[in-house]
PDB file of C-alpha atoms and ligand atoms in Angstrom:
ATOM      1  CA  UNK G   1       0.000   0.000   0.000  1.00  0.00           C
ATOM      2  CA  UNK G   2       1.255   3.233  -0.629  1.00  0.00           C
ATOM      3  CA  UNK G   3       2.079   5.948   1.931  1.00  0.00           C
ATOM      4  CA  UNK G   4       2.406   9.566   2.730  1.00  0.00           C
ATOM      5  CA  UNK G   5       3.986  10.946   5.719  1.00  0.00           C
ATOM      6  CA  UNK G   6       3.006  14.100   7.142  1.00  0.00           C
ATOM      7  CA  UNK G   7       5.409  16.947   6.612  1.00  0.00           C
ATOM      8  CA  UNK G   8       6.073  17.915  10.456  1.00  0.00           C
ATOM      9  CA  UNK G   9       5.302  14.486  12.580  1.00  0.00           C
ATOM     10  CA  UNK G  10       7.334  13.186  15.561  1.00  0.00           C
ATOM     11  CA  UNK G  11       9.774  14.303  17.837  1.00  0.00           C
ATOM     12  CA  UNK G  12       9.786  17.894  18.440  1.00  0.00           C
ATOM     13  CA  UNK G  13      13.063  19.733  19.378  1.00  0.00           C
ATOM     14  CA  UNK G  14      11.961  20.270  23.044  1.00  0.00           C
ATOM     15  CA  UNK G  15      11.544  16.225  23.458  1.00  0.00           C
ATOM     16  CA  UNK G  16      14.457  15.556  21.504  1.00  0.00           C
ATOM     17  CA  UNK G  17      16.135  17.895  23.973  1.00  0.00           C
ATOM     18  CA  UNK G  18      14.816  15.865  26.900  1.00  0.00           C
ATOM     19  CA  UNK G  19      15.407  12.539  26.122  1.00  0.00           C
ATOM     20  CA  UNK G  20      19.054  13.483  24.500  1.00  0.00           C
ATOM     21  CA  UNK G  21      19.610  14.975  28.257  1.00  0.00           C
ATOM     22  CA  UNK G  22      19.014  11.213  29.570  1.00  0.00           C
ATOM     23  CA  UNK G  23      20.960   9.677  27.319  1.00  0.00           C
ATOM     24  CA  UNK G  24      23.885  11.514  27.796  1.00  0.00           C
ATOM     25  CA  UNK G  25      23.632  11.540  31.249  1.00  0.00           C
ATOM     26  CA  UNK G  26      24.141   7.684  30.876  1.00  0.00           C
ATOM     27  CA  UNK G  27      27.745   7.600  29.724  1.00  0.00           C
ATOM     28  CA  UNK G  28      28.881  10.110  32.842  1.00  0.00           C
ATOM     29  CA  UNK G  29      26.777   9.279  36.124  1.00  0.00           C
ATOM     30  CA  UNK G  30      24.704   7.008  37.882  1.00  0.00           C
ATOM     31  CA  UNK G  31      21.901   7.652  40.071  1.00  0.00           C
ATOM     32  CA  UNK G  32      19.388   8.792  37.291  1.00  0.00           C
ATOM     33  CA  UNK G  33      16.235   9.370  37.641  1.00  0.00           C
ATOM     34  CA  UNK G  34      13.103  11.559  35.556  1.00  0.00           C
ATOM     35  CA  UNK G  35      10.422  13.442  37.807  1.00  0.00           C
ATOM     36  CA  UNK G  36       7.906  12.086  35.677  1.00  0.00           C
ATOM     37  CA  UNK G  37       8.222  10.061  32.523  1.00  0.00           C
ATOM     38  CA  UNK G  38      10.688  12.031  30.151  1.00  0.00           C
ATOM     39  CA  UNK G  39       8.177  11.226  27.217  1.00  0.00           C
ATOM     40  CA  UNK G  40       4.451  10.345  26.311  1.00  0.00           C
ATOM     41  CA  UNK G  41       6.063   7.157  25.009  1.00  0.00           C
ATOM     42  CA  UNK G  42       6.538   3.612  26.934  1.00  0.00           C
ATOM     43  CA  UNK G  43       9.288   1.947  24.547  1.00  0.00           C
ATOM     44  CA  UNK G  44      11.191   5.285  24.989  1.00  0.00           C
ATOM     45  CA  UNK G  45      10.474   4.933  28.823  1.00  0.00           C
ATOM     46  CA  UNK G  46      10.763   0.970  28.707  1.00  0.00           C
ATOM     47  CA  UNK G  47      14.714   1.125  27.161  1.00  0.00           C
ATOM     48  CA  UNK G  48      15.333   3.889  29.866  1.00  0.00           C
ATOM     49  CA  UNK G  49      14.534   1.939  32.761  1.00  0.00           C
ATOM     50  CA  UNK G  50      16.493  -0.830  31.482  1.00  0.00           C
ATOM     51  CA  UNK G  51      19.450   1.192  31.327  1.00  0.00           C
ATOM     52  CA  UNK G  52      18.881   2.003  34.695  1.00  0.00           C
ATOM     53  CA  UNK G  53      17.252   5.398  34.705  1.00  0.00           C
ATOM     54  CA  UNK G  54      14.239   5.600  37.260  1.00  0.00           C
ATOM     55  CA  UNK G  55      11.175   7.247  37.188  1.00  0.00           C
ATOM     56  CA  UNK G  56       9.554   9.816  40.176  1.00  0.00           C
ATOM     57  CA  UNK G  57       6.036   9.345  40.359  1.00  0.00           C
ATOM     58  CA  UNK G  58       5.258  12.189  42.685  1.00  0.00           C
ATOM     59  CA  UNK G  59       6.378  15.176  44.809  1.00  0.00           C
ATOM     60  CA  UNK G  60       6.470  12.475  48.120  1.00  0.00           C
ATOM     61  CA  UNK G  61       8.227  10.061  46.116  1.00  0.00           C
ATOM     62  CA  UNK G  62      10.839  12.991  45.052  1.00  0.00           C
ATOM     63  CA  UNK G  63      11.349  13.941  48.684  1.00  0.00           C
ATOM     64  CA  UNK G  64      12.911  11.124  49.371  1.00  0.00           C
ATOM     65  CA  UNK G  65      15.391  11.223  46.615  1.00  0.00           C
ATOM     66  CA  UNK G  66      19.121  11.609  47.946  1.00  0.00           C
ATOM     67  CA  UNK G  67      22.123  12.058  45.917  1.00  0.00           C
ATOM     68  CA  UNK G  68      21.355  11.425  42.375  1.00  0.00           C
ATOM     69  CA  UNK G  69      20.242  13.234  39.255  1.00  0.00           C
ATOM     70  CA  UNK G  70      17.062  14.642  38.804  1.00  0.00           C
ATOM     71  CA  UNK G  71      15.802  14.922  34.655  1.00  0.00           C
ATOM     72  CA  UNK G  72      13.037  17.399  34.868  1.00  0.00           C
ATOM     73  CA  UNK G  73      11.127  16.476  31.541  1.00  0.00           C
ATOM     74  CA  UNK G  74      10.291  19.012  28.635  1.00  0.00           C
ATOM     75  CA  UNK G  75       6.704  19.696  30.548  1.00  0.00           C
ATOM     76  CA  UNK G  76       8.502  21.790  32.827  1.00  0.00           C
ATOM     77  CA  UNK G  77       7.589  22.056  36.930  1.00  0.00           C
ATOM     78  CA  UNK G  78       6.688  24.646  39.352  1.00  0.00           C
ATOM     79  CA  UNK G  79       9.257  26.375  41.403  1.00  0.00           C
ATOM     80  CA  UNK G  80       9.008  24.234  44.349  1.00  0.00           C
ATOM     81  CA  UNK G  81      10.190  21.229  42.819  1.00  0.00           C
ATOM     82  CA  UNK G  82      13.086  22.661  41.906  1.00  0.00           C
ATOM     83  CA  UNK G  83      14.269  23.677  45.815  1.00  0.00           C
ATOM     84  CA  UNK G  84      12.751  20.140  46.729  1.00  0.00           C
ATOM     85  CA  UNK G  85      15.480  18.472  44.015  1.00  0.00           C
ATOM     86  CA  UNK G  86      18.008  20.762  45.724  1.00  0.00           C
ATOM     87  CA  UNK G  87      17.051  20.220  49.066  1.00  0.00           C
ATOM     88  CA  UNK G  88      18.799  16.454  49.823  1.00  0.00           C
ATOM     89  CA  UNK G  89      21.693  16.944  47.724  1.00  0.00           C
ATOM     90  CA  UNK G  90      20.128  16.004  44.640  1.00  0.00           C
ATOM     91  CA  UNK G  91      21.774  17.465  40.833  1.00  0.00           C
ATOM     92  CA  UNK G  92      18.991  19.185  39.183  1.00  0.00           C
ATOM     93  CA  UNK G  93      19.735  18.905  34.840  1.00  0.00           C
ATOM     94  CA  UNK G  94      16.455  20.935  33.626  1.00  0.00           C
ATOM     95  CA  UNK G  95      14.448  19.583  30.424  1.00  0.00           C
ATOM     96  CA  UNK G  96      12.193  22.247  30.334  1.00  0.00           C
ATOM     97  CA  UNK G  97      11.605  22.975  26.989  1.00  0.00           C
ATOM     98  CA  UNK G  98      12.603  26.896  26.177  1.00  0.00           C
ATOM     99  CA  UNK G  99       9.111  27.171  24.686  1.00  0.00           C
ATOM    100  CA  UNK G 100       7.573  26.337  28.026  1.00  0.00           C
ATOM    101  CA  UNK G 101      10.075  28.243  29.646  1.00  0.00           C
ATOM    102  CA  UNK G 102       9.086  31.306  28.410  1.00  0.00           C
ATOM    103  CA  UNK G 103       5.382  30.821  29.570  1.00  0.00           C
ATOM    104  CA  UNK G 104       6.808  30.497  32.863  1.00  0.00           C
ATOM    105  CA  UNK G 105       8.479  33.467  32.717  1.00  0.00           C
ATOM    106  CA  UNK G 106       5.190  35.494  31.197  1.00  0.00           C
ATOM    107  CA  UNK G 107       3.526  34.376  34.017  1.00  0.00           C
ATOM    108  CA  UNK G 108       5.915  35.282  36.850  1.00  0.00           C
ATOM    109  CA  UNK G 109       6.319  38.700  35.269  1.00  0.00           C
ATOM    110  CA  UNK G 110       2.927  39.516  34.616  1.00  0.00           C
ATOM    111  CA  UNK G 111       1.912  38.044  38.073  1.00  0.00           C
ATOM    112  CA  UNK G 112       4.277  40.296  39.408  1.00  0.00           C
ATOM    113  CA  UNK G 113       2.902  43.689  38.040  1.00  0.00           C
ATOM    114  CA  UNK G 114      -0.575  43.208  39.316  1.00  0.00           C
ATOM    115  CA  UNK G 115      -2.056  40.663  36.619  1.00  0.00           C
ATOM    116  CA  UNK G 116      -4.566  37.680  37.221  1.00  0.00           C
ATOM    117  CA  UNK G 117      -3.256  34.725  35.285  1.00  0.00           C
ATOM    118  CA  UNK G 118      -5.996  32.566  33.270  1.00  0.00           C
ATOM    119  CA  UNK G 119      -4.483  29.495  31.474  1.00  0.00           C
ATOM    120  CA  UNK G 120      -6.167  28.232  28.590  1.00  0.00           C
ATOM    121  CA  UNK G 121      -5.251  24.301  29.032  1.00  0.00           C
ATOM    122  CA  UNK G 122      -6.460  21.147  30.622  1.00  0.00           C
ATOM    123  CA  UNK G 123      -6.280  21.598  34.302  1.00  0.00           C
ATOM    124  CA  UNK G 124      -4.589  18.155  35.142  1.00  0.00           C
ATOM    125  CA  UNK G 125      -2.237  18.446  32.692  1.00  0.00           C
ATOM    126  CA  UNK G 126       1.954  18.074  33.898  1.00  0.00           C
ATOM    127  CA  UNK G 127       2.391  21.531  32.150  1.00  0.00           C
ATOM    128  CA  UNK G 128      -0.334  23.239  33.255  1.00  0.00           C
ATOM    129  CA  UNK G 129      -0.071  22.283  36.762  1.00  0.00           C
ATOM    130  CA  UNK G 130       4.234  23.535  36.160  1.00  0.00           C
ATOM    131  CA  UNK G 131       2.677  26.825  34.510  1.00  0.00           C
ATOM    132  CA  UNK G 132       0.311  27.422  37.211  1.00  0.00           C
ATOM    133  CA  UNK G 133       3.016  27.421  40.332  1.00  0.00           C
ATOM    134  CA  UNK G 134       5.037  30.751  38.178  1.00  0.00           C
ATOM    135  CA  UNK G 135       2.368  33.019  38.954  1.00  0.00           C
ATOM    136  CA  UNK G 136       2.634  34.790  42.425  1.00  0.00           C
ATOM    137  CA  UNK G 137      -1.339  35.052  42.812  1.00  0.00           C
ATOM    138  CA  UNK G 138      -4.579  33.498  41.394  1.00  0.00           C
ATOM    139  CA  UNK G 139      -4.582  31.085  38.752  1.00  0.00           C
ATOM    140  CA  UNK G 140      -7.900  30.176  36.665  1.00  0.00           C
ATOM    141  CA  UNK G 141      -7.663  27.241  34.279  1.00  0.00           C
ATOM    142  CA  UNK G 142     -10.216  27.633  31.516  1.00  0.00           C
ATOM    143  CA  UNK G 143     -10.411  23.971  29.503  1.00  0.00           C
ATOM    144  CA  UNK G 144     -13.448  24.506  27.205  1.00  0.00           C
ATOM    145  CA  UNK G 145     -16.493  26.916  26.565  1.00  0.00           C
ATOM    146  CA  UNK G 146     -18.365  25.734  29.424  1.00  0.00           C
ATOM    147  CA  UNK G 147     -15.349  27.096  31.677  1.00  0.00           C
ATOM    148  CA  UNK G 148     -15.188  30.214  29.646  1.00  0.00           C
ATOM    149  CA  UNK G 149     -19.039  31.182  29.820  1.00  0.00           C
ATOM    150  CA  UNK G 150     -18.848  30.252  33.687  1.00  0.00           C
ATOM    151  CA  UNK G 151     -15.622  32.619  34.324  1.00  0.00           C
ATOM    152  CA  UNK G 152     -16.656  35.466  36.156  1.00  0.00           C
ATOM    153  CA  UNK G 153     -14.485  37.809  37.296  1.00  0.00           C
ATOM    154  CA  UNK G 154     -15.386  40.825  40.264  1.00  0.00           C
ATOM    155  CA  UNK G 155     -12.309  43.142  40.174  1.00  0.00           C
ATOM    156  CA  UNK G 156     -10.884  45.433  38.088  1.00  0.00           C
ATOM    157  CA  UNK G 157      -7.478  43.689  37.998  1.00  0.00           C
ATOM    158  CA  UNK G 158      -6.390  42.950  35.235  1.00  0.00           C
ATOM    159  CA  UNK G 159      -6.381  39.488  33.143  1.00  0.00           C
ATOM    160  CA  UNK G 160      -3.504  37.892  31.723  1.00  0.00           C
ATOM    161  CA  UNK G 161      -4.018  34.501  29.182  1.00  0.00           C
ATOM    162  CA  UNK G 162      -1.652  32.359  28.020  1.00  0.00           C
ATOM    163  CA  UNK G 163      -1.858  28.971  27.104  1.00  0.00           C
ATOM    164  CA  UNK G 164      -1.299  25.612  27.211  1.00  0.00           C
ATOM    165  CA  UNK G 165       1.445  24.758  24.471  1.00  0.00           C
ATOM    166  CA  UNK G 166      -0.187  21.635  22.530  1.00  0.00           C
ATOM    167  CA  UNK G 167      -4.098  23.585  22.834  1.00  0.00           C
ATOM    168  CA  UNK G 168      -5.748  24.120  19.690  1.00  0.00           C
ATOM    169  CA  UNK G 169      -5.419  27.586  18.070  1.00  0.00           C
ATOM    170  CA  UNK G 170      -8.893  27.382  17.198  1.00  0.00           C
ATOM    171  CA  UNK G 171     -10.126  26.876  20.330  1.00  0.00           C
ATOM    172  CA  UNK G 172      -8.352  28.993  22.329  1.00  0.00           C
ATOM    173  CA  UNK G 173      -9.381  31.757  20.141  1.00  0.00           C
ATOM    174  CA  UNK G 174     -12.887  30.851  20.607  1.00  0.00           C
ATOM    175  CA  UNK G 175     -12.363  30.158  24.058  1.00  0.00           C
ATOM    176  CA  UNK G 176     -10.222  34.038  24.177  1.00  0.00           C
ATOM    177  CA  UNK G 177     -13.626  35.678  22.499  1.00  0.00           C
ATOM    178  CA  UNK G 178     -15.663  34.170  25.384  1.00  0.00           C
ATOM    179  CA  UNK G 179     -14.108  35.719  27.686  1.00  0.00           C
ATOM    180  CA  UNK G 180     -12.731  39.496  25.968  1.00  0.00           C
ATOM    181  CA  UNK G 181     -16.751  39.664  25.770  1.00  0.00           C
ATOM    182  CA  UNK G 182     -17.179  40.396  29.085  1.00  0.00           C
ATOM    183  CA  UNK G 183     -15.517  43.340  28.964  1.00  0.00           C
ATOM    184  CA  UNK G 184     -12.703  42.884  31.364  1.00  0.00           C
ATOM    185  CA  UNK G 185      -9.573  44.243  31.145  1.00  0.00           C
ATOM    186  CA  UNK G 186      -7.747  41.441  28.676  1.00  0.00           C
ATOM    187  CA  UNK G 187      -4.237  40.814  27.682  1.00  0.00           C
ATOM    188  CA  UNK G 188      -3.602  37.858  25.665  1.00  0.00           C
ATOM    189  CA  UNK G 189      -0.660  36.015  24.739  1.00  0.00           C
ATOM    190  CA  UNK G 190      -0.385  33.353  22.160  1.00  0.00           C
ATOM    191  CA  UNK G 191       1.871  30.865  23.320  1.00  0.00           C
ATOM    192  CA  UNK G 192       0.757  27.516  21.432  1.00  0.00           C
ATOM    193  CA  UNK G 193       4.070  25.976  20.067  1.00  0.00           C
ATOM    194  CA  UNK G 194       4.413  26.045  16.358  1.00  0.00           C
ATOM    195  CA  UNK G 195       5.857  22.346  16.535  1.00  0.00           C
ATOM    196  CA  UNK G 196       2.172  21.560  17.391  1.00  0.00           C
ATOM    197  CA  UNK G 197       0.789  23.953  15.086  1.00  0.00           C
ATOM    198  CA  UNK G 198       3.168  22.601  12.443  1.00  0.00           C
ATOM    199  CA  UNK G 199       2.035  18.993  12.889  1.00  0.00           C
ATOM    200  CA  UNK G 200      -1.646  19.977  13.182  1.00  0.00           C
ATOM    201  CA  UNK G 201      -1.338  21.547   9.502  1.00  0.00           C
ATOM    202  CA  UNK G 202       0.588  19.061   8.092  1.00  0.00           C
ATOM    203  CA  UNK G 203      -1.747  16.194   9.586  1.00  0.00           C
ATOM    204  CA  UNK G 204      -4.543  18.230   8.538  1.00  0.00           C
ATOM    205  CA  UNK G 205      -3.313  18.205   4.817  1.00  0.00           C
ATOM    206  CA  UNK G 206      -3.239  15.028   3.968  1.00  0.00           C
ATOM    207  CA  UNK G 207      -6.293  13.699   5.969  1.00  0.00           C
ATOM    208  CA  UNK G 208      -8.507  14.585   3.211  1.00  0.00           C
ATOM    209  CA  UNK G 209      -6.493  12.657   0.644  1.00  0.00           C
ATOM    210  CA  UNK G 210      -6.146   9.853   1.898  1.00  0.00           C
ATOM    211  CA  UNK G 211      -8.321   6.657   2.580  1.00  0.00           C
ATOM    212  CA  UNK G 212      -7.125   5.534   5.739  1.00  0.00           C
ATOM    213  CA  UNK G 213      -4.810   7.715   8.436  1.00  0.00           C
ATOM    214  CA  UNK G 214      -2.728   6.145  11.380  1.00  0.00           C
ATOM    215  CA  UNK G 215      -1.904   8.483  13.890  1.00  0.00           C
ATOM    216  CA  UNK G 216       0.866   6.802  16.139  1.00  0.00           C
ATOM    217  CA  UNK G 217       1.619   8.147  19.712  1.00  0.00           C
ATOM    218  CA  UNK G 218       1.328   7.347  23.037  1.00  0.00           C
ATOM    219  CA  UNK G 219      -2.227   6.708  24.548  1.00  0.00           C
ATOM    220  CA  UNK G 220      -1.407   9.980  27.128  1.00  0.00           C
ATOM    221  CA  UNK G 221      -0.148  11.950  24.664  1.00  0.00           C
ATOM    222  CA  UNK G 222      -2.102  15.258  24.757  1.00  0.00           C
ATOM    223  CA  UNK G 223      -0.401  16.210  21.077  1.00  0.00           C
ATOM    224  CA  UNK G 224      -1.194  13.278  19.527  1.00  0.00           C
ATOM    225  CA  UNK G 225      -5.008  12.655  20.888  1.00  0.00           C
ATOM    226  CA  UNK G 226      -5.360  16.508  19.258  1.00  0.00           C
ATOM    227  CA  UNK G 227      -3.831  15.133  15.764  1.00  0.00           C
ATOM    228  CA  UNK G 228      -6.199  12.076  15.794  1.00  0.00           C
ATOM    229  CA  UNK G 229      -9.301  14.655  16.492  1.00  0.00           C
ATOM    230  CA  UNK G 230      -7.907  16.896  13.525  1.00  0.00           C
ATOM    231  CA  UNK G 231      -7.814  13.534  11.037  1.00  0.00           C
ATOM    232  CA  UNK G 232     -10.384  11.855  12.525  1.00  0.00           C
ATOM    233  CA  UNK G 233     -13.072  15.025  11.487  1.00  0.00           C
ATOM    234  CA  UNK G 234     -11.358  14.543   8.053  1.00  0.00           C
ATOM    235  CA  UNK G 235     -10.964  11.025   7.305  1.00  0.00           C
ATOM    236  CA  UNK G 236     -13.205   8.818   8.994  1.00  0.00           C
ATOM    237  CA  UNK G 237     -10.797   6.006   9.091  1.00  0.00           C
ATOM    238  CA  UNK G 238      -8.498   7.164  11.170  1.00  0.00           C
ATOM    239  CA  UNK G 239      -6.868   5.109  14.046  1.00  0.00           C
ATOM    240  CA  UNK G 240      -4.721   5.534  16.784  1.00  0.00           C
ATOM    241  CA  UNK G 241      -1.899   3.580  16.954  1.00  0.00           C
ATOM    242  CA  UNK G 242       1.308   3.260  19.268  1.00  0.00           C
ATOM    243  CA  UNK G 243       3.204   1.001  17.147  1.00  0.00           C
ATOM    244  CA  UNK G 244       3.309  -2.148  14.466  1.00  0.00           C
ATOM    245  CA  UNK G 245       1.445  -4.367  17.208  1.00  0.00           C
ATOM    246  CA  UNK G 246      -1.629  -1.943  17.120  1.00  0.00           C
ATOM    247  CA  UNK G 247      -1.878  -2.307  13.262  1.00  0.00           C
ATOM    248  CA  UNK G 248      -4.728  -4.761  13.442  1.00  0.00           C
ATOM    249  CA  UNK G 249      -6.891  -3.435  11.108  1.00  0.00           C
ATOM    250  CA  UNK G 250     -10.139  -4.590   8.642  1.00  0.00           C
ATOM    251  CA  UNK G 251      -8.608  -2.472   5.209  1.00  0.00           C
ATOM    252  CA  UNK G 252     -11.317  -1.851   3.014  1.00  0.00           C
ATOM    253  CA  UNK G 253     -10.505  -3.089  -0.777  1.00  0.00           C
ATOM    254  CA  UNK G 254     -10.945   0.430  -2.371  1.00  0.00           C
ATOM    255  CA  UNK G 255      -8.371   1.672  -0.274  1.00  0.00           C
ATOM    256  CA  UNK G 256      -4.824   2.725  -1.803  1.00  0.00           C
ATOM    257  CA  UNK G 257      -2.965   5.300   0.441  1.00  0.00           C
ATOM    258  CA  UNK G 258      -2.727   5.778   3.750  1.00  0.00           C
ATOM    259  CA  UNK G 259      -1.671   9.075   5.745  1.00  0.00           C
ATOM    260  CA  UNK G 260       0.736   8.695   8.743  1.00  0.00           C
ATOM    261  CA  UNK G 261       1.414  11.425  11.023  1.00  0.00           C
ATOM    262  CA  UNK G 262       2.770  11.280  15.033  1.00  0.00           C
ATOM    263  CA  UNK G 263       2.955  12.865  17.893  1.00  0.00           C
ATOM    264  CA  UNK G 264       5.488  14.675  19.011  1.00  0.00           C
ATOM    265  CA  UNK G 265       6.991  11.927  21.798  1.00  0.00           C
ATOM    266  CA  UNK G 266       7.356   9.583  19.266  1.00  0.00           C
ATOM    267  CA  UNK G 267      10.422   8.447  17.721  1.00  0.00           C
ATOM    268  CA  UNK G 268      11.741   8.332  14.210  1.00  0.00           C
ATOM    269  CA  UNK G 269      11.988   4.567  14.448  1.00  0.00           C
ATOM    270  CA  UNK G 270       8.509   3.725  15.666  1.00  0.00           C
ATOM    271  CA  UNK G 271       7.127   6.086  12.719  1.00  0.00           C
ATOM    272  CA  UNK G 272       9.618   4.329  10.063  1.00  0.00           C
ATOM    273  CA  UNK G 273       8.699   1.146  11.447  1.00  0.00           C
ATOM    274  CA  UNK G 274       4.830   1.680  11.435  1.00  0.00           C
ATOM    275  CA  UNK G 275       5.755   3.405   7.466  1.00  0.00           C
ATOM    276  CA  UNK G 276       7.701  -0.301   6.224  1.00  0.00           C
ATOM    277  CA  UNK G 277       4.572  -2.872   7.834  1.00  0.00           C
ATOM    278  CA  UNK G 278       2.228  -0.688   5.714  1.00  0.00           C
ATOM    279  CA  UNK G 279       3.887  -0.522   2.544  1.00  0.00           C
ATOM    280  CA  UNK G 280       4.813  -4.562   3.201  1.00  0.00           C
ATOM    281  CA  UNK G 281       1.248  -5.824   4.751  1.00  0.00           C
ATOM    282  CA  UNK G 282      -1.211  -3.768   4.266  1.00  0.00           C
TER     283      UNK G 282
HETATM  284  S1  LIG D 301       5.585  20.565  21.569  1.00  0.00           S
HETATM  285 FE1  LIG D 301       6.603  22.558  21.533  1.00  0.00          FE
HETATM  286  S2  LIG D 301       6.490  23.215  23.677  1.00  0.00           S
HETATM  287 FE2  LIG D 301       6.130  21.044  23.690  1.00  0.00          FE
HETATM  288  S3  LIG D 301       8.133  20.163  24.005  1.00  0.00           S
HETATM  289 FE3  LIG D 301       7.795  20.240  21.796  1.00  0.00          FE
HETATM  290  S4  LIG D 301       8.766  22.160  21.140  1.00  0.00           S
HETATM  291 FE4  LIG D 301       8.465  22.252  23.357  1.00  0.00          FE
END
């Protein structure tokens, strides 16, 4: 069967930053360990822990780390982790993606002159909840238009949104009009990544062409559950996949290409691998 690969799909430079930090980190210490899985993607996480490199569920979990190094992931974390990594002698070697970075620093500064900070995100989301601790007052986390027709707010202080880096531009515009139509005192900064925005569009593309569309990624990937929503409103076969073993599927006869495209956690190899059984088996 024949192919076409999305233009922009995979690893994006902030993950590639991450996980490069980890594997580096394996030829010059021991004592490794990720607050947090350093990717959306279990055989990236799988050959880590079997070279040794262990994963920090939680902040309690984290408190009782001692002497070792401490991977914060591309995500990014709220100050406090970082003093709690310092705190028992731990080496801190920061993932944050700059991207991310710089929300954290809009949202200290802005804090800091007087602003309220609303996030445009998913509330449980690793990011969000690393966003959220920059701000040095209230935080409002506004997910979808219920949130945003709910929001009320009863002082004149002034608003500051940003937003989650894998939301979709479309919807946080929509979700951005809800709210500038109260007539509050707005500011609004567009910080959606264009590696998201780049794979959207590319995904997007080629949806419509084709007859069947794989999205690969892992099943907690926040990027790549956005991608399949994107093909899936274009090309109603489109599946979710997380590698060769998921490619169990009923091919109709008529069909004759099929669109790939991935999240950004996953790796060239899963997407080349997922690109050969196709052309081969399907
Ligand atoms: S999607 Fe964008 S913000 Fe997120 S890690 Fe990749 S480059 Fe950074």
């Amino acid at each position: 069967m024949e192919t076409v690969l999305a233009t922009h799909a995979g690893f994006c430079f902030g993950v590639d930053k991450a996980v490069r930090n980890v594997y580096d980190l394996l030829d010059k210490t021991d004592n490794i360990c990720t607050f947090g899985p350093i990717i959306h993607n279990d055989t990236v996480v799988s050959d880590l822990k079997e070279k040794g490199v262990r994963v920090i569920e939680n902040e309690e979990e984290l408190s009782e780390v001692h002497d070792s190094t401490v991977v914060i992931r591309a995500h990014g974390v709220p100050p406090r982790i970082y003093d709690l990594i310092k705190r028992n002698n731990n080496e801190c070697v920061d993932g944050t993606c700059p991207v991310v970075k710089r929300i954290h620093d809009i949202v200290k500064s802005k804090s800091e002159e007087g602003y309220r900070i609303i996030i445009i995100g998913s509330p449980v989301h690793p990011e969000v909840l690393g966003i959220k601790g920059w701000s040095e007052g209230d935080v409002c986390v506004i997910e979808n238009v219920d949130d945003a027709e709910a929001f009320v707010h009863e002082s004149s202080q002034p608003l500051c949104i940003v937003s989650q880096t894998t939301f979709n531009l479309n919807k946080f515009q929509e979700l951005v009009e809800i709210i500038k139509n109260k007539g509050y005192n707005v500011n609004v900064v567009n910080t959606i990544c264009n590696a998201t925005k780049e794979r959207q569009e590319s995904a997007d593309a080629i949806a419509s062409k084709v007859d069947i569309m794989l999205v690969i990624g892992g099943k907690n990937s926040s990027n790549t559950q956005k991608l399949y929503s994107i093909c899936k409103e274009k090309c109603p076969q489109t599946y979710f996949v997380t590698g060769v073993d998921d490619l169990k599927i009923d091919i109709p006869k008529t069909a004759s290409l099929v669109g790939i495209t991935a999240g950004a956690s996953t790796p060239n190899n899963i997407i080349e691998e997922v690109q050969n059984y196709v052309r081969i088996n399907f």
